[in-house]
XYZ file of C-alpha atoms in Angstrom:
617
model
C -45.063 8.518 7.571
C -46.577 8.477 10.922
C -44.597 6.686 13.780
C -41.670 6.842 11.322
C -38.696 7.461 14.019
C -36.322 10.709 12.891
C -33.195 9.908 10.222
C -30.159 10.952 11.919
C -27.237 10.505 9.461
C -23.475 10.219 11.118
C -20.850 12.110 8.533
C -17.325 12.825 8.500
C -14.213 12.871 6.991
C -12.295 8.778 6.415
C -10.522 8.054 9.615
C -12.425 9.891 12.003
C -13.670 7.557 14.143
C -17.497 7.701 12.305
C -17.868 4.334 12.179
C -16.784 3.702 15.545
C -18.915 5.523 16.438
C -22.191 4.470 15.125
C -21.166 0.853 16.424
C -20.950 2.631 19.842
C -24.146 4.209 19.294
C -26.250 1.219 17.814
C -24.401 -2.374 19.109
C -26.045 -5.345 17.418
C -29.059 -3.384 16.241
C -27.855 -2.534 12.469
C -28.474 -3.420 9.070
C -26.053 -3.809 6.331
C -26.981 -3.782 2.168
C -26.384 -1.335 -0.479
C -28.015 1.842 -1.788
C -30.192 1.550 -4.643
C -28.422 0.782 -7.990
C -25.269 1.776 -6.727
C -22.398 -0.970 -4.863
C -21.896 1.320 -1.777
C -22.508 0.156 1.623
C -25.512 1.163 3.194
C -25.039 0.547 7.141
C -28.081 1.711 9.257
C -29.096 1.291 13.124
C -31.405 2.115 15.870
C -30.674 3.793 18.976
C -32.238 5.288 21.750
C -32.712 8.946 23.057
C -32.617 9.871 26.799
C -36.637 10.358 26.294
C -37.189 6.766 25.014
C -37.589 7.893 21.481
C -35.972 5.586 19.423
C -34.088 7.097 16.269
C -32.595 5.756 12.870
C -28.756 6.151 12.593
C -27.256 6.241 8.838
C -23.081 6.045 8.716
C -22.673 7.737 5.433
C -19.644 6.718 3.334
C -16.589 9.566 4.628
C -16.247 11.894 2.449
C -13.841 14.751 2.445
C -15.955 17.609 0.308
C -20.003 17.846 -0.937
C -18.026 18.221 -4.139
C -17.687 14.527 -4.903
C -14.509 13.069 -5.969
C -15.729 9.406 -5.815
C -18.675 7.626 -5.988
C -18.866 7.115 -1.730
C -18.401 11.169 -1.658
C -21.204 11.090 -4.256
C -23.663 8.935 -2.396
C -23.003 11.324 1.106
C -23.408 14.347 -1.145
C -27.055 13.274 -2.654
C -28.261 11.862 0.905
C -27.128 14.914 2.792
C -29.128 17.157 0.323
C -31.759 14.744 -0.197
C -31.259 13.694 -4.088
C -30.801 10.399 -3.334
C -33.701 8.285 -4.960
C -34.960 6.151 -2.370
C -33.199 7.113 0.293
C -35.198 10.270 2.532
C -32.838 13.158 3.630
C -32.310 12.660 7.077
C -33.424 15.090 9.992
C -30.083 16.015 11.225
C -26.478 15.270 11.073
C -23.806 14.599 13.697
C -20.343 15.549 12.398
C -17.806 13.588 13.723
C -14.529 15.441 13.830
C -11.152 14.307 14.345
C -9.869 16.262 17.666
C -6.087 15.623 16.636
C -7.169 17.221 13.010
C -9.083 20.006 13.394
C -8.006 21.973 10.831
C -8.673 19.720 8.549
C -12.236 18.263 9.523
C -13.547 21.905 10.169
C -13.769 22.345 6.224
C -16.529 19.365 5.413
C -17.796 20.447 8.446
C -18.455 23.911 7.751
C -20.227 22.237 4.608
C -22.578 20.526 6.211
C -23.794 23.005 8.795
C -24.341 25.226 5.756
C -26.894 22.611 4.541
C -29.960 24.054 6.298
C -29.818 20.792 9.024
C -30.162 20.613 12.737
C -26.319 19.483 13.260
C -24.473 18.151 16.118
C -20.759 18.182 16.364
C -18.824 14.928 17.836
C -15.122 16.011 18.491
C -14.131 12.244 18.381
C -10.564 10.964 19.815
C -10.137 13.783 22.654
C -8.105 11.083 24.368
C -5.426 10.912 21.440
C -5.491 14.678 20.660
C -4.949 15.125 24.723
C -2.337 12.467 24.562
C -0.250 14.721 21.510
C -0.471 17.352 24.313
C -3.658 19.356 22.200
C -6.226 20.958 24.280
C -8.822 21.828 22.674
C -12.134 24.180 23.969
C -15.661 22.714 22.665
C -17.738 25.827 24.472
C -15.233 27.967 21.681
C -15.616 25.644 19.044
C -19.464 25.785 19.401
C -19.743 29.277 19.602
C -17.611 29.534 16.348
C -19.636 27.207 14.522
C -23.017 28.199 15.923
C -23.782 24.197 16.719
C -23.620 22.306 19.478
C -20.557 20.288 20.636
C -19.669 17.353 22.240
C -16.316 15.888 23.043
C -16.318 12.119 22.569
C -14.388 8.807 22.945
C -15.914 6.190 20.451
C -13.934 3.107 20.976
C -14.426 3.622 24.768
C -18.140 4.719 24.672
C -17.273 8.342 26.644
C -19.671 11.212 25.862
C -21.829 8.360 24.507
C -25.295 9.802 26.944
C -24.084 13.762 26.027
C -24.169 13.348 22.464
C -27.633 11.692 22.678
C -29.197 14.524 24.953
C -27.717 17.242 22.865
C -29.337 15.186 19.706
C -32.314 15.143 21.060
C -32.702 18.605 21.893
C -31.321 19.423 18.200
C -34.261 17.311 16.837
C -37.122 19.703 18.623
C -35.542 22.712 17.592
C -36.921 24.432 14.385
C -34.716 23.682 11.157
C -31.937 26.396 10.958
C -31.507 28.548 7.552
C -29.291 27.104 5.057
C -26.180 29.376 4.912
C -24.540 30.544 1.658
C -22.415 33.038 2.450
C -19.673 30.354 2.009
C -19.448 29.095 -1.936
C -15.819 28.210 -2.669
C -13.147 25.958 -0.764
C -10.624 28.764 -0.341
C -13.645 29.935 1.958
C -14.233 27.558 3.584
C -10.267 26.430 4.166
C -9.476 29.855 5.986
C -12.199 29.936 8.037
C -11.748 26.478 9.296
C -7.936 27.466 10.452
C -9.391 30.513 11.878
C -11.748 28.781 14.064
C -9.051 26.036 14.738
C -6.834 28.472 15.675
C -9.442 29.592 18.709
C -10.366 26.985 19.832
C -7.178 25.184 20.661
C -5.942 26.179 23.978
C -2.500 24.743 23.894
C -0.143 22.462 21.728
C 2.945 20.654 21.929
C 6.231 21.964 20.595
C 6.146 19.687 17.543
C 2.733 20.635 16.504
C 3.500 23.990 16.638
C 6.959 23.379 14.311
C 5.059 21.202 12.333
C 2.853 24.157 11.535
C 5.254 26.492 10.954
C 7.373 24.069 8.803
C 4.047 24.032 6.916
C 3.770 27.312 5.720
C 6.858 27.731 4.316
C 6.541 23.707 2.668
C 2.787 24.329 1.520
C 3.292 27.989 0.212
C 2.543 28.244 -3.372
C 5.478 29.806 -4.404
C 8.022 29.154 -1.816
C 6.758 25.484 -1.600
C 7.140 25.030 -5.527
C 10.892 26.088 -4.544
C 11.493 24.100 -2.187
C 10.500 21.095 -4.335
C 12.751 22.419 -7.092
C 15.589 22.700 -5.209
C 15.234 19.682 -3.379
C 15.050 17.795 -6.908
C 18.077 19.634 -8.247
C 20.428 18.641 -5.025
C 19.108 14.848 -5.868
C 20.581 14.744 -9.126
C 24.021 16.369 -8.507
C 24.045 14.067 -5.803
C 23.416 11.324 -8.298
C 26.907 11.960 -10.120
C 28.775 13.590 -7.494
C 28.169 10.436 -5.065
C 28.236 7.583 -7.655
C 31.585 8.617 -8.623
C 33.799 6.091 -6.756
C 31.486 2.780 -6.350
C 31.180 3.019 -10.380
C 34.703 3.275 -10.070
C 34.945 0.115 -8.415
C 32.764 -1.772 -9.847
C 33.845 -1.212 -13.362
C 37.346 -2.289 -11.894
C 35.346 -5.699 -10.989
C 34.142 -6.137 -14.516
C 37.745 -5.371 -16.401
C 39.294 -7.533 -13.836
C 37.074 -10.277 -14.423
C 37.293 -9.934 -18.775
C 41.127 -9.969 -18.145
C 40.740 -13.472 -15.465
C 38.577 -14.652 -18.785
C 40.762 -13.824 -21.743
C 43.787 -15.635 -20.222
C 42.544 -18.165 -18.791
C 40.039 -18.980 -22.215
C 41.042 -19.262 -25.647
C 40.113 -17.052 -28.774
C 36.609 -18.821 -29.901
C 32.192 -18.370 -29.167
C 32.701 -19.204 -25.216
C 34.990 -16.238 -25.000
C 33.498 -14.349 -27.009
C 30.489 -14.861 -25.194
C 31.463 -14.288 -21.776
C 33.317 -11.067 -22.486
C 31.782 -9.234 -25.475
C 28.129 -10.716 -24.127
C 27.658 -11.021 -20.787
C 30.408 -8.661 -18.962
C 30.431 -5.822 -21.703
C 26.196 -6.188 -21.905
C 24.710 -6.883 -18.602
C 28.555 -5.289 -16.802
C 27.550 -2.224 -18.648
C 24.185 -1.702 -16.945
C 24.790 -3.177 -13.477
C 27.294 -0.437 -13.163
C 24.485 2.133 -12.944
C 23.466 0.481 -9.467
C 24.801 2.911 -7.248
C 23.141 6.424 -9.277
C 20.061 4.160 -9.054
C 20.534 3.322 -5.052
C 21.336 7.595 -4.721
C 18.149 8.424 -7.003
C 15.660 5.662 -4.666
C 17.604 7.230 -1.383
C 16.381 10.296 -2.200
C 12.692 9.017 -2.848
C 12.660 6.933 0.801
C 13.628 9.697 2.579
C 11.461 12.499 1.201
C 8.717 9.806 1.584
C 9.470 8.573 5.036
C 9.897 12.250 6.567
C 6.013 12.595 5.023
C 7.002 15.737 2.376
C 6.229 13.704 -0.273
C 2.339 13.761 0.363
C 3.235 18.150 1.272
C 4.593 17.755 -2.389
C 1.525 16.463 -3.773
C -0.403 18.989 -2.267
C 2.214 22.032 -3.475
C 2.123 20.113 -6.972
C -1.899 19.935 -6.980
C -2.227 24.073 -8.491
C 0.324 23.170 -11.238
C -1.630 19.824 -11.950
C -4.593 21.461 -12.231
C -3.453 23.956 -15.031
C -3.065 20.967 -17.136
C -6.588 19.711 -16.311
C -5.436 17.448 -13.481
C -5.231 16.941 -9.709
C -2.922 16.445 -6.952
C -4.414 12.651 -7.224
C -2.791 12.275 -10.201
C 0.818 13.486 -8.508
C 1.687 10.285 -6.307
C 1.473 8.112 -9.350
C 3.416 10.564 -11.294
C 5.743 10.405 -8.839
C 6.072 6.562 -8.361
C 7.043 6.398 -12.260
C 10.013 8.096 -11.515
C 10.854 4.652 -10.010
C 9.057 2.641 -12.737
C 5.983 3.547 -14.403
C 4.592 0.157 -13.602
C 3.691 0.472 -10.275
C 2.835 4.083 -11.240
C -0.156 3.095 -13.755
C -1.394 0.852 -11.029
C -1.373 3.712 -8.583
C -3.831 5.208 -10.510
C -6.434 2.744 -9.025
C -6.689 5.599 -6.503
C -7.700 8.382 -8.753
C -11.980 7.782 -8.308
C -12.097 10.158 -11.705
C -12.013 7.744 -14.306
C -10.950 10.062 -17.088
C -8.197 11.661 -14.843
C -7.045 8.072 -14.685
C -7.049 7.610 -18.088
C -5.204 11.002 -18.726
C -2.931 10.351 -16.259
C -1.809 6.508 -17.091
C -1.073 8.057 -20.384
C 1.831 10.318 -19.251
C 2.657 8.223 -16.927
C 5.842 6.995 -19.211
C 6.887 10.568 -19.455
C 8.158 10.338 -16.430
C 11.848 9.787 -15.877
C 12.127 6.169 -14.690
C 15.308 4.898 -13.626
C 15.638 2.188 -16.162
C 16.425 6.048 -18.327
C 19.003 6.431 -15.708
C 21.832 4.126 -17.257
C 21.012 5.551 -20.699
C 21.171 9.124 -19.408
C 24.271 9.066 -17.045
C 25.695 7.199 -19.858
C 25.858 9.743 -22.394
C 26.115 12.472 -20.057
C 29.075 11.174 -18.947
C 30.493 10.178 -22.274
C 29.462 13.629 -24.055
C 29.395 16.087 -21.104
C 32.420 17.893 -19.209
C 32.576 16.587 -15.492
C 33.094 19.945 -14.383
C 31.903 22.742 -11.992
C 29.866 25.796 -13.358
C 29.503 27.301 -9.709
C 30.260 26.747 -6.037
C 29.350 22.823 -5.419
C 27.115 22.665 -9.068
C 28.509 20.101 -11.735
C 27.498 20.457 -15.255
C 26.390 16.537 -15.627
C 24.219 16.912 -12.831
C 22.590 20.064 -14.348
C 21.911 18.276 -17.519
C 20.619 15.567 -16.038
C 18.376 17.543 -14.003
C 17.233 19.286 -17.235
C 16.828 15.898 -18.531
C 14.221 15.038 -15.720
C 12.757 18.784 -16.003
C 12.037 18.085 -20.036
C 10.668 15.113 -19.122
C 7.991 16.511 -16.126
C 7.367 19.619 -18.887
C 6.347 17.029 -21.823
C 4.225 15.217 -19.522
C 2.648 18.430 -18.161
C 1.983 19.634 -21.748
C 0.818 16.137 -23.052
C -1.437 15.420 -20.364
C -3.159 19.410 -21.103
C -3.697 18.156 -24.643
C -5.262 14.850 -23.712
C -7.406 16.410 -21.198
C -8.821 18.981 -23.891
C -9.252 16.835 -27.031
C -8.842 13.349 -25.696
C -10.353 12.199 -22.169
C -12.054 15.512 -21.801
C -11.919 15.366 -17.815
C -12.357 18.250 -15.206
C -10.108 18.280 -12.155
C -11.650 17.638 -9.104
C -10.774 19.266 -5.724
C -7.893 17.657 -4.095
C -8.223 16.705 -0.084
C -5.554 15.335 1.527
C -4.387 15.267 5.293
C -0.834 15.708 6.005
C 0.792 13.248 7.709
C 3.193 13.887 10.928
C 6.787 14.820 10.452
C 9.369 12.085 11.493
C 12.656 11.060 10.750
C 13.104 8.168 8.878
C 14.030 4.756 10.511
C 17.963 3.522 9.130
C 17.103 -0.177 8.917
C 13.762 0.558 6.589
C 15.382 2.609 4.524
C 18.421 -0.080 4.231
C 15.890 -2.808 3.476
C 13.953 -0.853 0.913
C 17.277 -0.010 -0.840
C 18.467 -3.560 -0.274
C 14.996 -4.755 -1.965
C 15.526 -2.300 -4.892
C 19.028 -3.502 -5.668
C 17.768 -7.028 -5.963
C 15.147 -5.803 -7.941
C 17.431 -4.319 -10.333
C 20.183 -7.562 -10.482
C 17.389 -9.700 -10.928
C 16.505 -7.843 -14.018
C 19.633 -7.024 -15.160
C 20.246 -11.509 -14.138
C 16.735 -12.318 -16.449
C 16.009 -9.627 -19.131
C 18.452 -7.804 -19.617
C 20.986 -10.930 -19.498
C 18.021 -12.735 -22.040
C 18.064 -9.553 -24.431
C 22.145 -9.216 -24.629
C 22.607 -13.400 -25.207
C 19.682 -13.228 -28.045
C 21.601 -9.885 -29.475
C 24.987 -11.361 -28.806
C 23.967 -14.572 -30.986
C 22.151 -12.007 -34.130
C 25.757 -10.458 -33.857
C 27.672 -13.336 -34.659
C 26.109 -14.992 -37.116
C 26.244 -15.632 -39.875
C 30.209 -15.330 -39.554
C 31.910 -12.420 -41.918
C 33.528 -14.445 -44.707
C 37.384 -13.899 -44.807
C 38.529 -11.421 -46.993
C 35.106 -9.302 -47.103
C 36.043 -5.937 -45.740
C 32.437 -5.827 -43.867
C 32.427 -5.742 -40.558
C 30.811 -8.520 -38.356
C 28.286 -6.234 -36.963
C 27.409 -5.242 -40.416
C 27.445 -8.115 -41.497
C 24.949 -10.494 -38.780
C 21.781 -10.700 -38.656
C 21.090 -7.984 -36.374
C 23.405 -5.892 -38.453
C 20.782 -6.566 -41.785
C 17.710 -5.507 -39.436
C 19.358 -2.412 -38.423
C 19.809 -1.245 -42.230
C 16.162 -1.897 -42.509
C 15.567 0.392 -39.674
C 18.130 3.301 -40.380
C 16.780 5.003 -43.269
C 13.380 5.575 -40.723
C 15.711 6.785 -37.607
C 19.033 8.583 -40.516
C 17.024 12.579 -40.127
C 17.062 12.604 -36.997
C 20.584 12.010 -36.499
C 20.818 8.201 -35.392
C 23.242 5.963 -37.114
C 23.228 2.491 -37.738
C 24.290 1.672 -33.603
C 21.293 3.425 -32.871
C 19.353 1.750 -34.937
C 20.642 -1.668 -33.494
C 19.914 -0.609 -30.398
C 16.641 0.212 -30.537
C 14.979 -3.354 -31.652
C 16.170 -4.957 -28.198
C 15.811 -1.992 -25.702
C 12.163 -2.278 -26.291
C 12.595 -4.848 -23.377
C 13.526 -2.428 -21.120
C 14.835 0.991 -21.796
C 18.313 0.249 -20.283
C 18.498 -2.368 -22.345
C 19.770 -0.175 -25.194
C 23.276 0.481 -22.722
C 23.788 -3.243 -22.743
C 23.205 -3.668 -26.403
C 25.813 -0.746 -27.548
C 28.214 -2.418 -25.402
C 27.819 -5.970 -26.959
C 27.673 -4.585 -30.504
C 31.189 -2.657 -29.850
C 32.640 -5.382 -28.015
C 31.909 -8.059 -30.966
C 32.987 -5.382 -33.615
C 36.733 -4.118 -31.439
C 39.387 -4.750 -33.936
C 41.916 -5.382 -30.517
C 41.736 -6.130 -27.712
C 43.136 -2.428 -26.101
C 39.680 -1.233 -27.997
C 37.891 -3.515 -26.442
C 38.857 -2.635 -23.247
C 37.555 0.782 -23.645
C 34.636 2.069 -21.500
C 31.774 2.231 -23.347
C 31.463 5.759 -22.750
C 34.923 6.689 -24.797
C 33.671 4.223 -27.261
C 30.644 6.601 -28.381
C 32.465 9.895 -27.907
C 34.928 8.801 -30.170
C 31.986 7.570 -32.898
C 29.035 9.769 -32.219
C 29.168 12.910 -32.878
C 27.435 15.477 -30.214
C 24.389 15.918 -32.330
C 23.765 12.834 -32.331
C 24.313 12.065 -28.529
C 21.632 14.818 -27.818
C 19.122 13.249 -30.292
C 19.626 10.361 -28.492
C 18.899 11.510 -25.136
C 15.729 13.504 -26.308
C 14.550 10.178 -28.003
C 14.552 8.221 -24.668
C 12.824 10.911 -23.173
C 9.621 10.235 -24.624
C 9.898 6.929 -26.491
C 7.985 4.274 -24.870
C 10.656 1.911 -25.047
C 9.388 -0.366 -22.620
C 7.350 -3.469 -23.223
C 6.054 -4.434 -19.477
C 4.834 -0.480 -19.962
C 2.917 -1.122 -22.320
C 1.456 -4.456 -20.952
C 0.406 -3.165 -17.579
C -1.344 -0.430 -19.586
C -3.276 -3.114 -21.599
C -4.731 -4.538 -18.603
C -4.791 -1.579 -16.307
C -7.550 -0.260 -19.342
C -8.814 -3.615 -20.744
C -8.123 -3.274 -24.204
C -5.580 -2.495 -26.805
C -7.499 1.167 -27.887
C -5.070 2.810 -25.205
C -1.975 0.997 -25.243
C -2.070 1.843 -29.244
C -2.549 5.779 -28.511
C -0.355 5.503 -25.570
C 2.825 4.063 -28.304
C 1.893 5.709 -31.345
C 1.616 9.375 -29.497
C 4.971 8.363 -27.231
C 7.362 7.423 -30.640
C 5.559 10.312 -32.434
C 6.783 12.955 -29.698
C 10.269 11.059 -29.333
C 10.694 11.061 -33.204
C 9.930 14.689 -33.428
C 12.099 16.066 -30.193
C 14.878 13.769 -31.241
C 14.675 15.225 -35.036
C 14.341 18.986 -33.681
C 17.465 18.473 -30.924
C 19.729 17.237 -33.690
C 18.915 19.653 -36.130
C 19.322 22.648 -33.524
C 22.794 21.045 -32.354
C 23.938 20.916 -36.096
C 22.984 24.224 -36.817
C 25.187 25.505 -33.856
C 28.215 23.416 -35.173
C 27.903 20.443 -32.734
């Protein structure tokens, strides 16, 4: 249309300043809605060249790729190539590039100019990037790129009049060719660091580590390692430092049965207190430090920023299985609880990668596992050294986690093919600054995951072993009847109904009683073995056993490794399967989610015992 004053549309990657800068650019004059048919912001402005022409700014959702990963990236992708409906292309584009991430930026950047646009570069926060001690040479960068740069300031309105000239000069130059020579993001990636690598002029000493520290974190094989090994030294550190405070604290709990069975009579209150509360809710809270080792572990990998370089190391795995490294951080938080890690998941903009990946979420080793694992491990397995500083119960229980990361990998390539059907996307991410970790946050997060633990070992936990503690006990075994009371209770008749279903695959009837109440929570099924032995000790020296010498005296390997391959997969968790309900409003997914979980924990469980018995264990 005649008159109609020239489109100029401001992209860039999130956090570049973009916005900033169009409010820099255009002041009061804008105009906020939404794009046709779709709920993403439309913000639009007018400003003014040097010549008095006046021109129509567009601040285009940031976007990391023109291969959309969301529906913001999808809305810049279809205005910047003009497929938009309702929306005109525009008549250029000014790139706004982070100066302090250059490497980064360059890629959408070399994107764009490849559109066939007149394009002007803003290399946004110079003061910050000059600040970190990064010089950086726009006459190289332009030359590089073949457009026209400018170094600005937005928040302080410097290089405000420059970028406007050099605008205007782009707008009465002839449309450049588009450029193809540049199709895939490995491309595009290298020769962003190449031309990064020109046109900075000087760094600091920590940007220059933090690159180097890069190559060997990010490599694909090395980095992949590095991750490995990282994971292994976490769980030998999980038995070889929990060693002594379990120590103590199962000290606490004897000396407080023994303050209780002098002190209290033979009848239901002591009964209660000792072979319900102290051997049920004692016998999980003693897991707190391997718990506290397992979350240190997680802070500090998290605070130092490697966890988002594993993500990014992770991503060429993920994507094997049809997934992305979007899918990784919420993988990651279930190894903490799969709770929050389902509602990480809000992140992933690919709603059938969500899907896929809220569905193996449970396959990851949480730490309500932990008490279950380190408890049979340590009951079953030799606490000994197979090599300089490497202890056989950590091993397994790295294994453990291993199977568990494997079953996920290979579930989640399943769903993805006959299931959710999803293709990864490409996976973006910038790398946040190496730093040491602050003591007093990580003390308070481990303080605040403690608490989180006693108050669920105080609530349900303490809920599930009084209810069990009760089916236990009554109705009273009837003197002279040569049953014993566990047999005999209530929960003792349930358990027969379910032991036939769990007898080929190795479980016996403790098992079976276990499994009805850990359905609460997974650790859960520590507390209830301990209150069923407790209530069924013919003395009182048997009653003081640990639980651990308790089941290697009853179970029989075979059995101990069915067990553990059970709880690897069985979605023995009911908050699990809750969250999952309303993370996917309905019941359609929580059903697959439980029904494929028990069917893979049934099977593993059946094939572990049958392989153990077959090798005499």
């Amino acid at each position: 249309m005649s008159g109609t004053p020239p489109l100029v549309a401001l992209v860039g990657n999130p956090n570049s300043g973009k916005s900033s800068l169009f409010n820099a650019l255009t002041g009061a004059r804008q105009k906020i809605a939404n794009y046709p048919g779709v709920t993403v912001e439309r913000k639009s402005g007018r400003a003014a060249l040097p010549d008095g022409r006046p021109v129509e700014l567009l601040d285009l959702p940031g976007a990391y790729s023109l291969q959309p990963d969301s529906l913001d990236e999808a809305v810049t992708r279809d205005v910047v190539l003009g497929k938009f409906q309702g929306q005109r292309r525009p008549d250029a584009l000014v790139i706004v590039v982070d100066a302090g991430n250059l490497d980064n930026h360059l890629r959408f950047a070399i994107e764009l100019i490849g559109q066939g646009l007149p394009v002007v570069i803003a290399l946004n926060m110079v003061d910050l990037a000059e600040r970190d001690g990064l010089e950086i040479d726009p006459a190289i960068l332009s030359a590089e790129l073949g457009v026209p740069v400018v170094s600005t300031v937005a928040v302080r309105k410097r290089g405000l009049d420059r970028l406007l000239s050099v605008l205007s000069e782009a707008l009465s130059k002839p449309r450049p060719e588009q450029d193809h020579a540049l199709e895939n993001q490995k491309q595009i990636t290298e020769r962003a660091h190449r031309i990064a690598k020109r046109a900075i002029l000087s760094e600091t000493q920590g940007r220059q580590w933090t690159r180097r520290l890069d190559a060997i974190l990010l490599h694909p094989v090395g980095g992949v390692a590095i991750l490995l090994m990282l994971l292994f030294v976490m769980f030998q550190a999980v038995y070889g430092w929990s060693e002594a405070p379990i120590g103590w604290i199962e000290s606490g709990f004897a000396a407080l049965s023994d303050v209780i069975n002098r002190q209290l009579p033979a009848g239901i209150l002591r009964s209660f207190l000792t072979d319900g509360v102290i051997a049920g809710v004692g016998s999980v809270v003693v897991f707190l430090p391997q718990i506290l080792i397992l979350f240190l572990f997680i802070l500090l990998l998290e605070a130092t920023g490697y966890m988002t370089r594993a993500a990014f190391v992770m991503d060429r795995m993920m994507a094997a299985v049809g997934l992305s490294g979007h899918s990784f951080i919420p993988l990651l938080s279930s190894f903490a609880c799969a709770i929050p890690g389902i509602m990480a998941t809000r992140s992933i903009m690919d709603q059938k990668e969500r899907l896929a990946t809220i569905l193996i979420a449970p396959l990851m080793t949480c730490s309500a596992r932990l008490p279950v694992y380190t408890l049979i491990i340590g009951a079953f397995i030799p606490a000994q050294n197979i090599g300089p500083g490497i202890g056989l119960q950590g091993l397994v229980l790295f294994g453990l986690y291993l199977f568990g990361i494997v079953g996920a990998m290979l579930a989640a390539a399943v769903i993805q093919r006959f299931v959710t059907k999803s293709r990864s996307g490409s996976f973006l991410i910038e790398m946040p600054r190496y730093q040491l970790p602050r003591f007093s946050d990580i003390v308070l997060s481990l303080w605040q995951r403690a608490w989180v633990f006693l108050r669920r070992a105080g609530t349900i936990i303490f809920a599930a072993t009084v209810i069990l503690w009760a089916l236990l006990n009554f109705p009273k075994v009837p003197m002279g009847d040569a049953q014993s009371q566990v047999e005999y209770s209530i929960a003792g008749r349930i358990a027969d109904g379910l032991e036939p279903i769990v007898r080929p695959i190795g479980f016996n009837h403790d098992i079976a009683l276990a499994l009805i109440p850990a359905m609460a929570a997974r650790e859960v099924a520590v507390s209830a073995l301990g209150t069923a032995y407790a209530v069924d000790a013919e003395d009182e020296e048997e009653a003081a056993m640990s639980l651990g010498s308790q089941l290697s005296a009853k179970w029989s390997l075979a059995t101990a490794l069915a067990f553990l391959a059970w709880f690897v997969f069985a979605p023995q968790c009911i908050s699990t399967i809750a969250v999952t309900r309303r993370e996917t409003n309905g019941w359609r997914w929580p059903a697959f989610m439980v029904i494929y979980l028990f069917a893979l924990a049934y099977i593993a469980a059946g094939i572990t015992y049958w392989t153990a018995v077959s090798f005499g264990l």
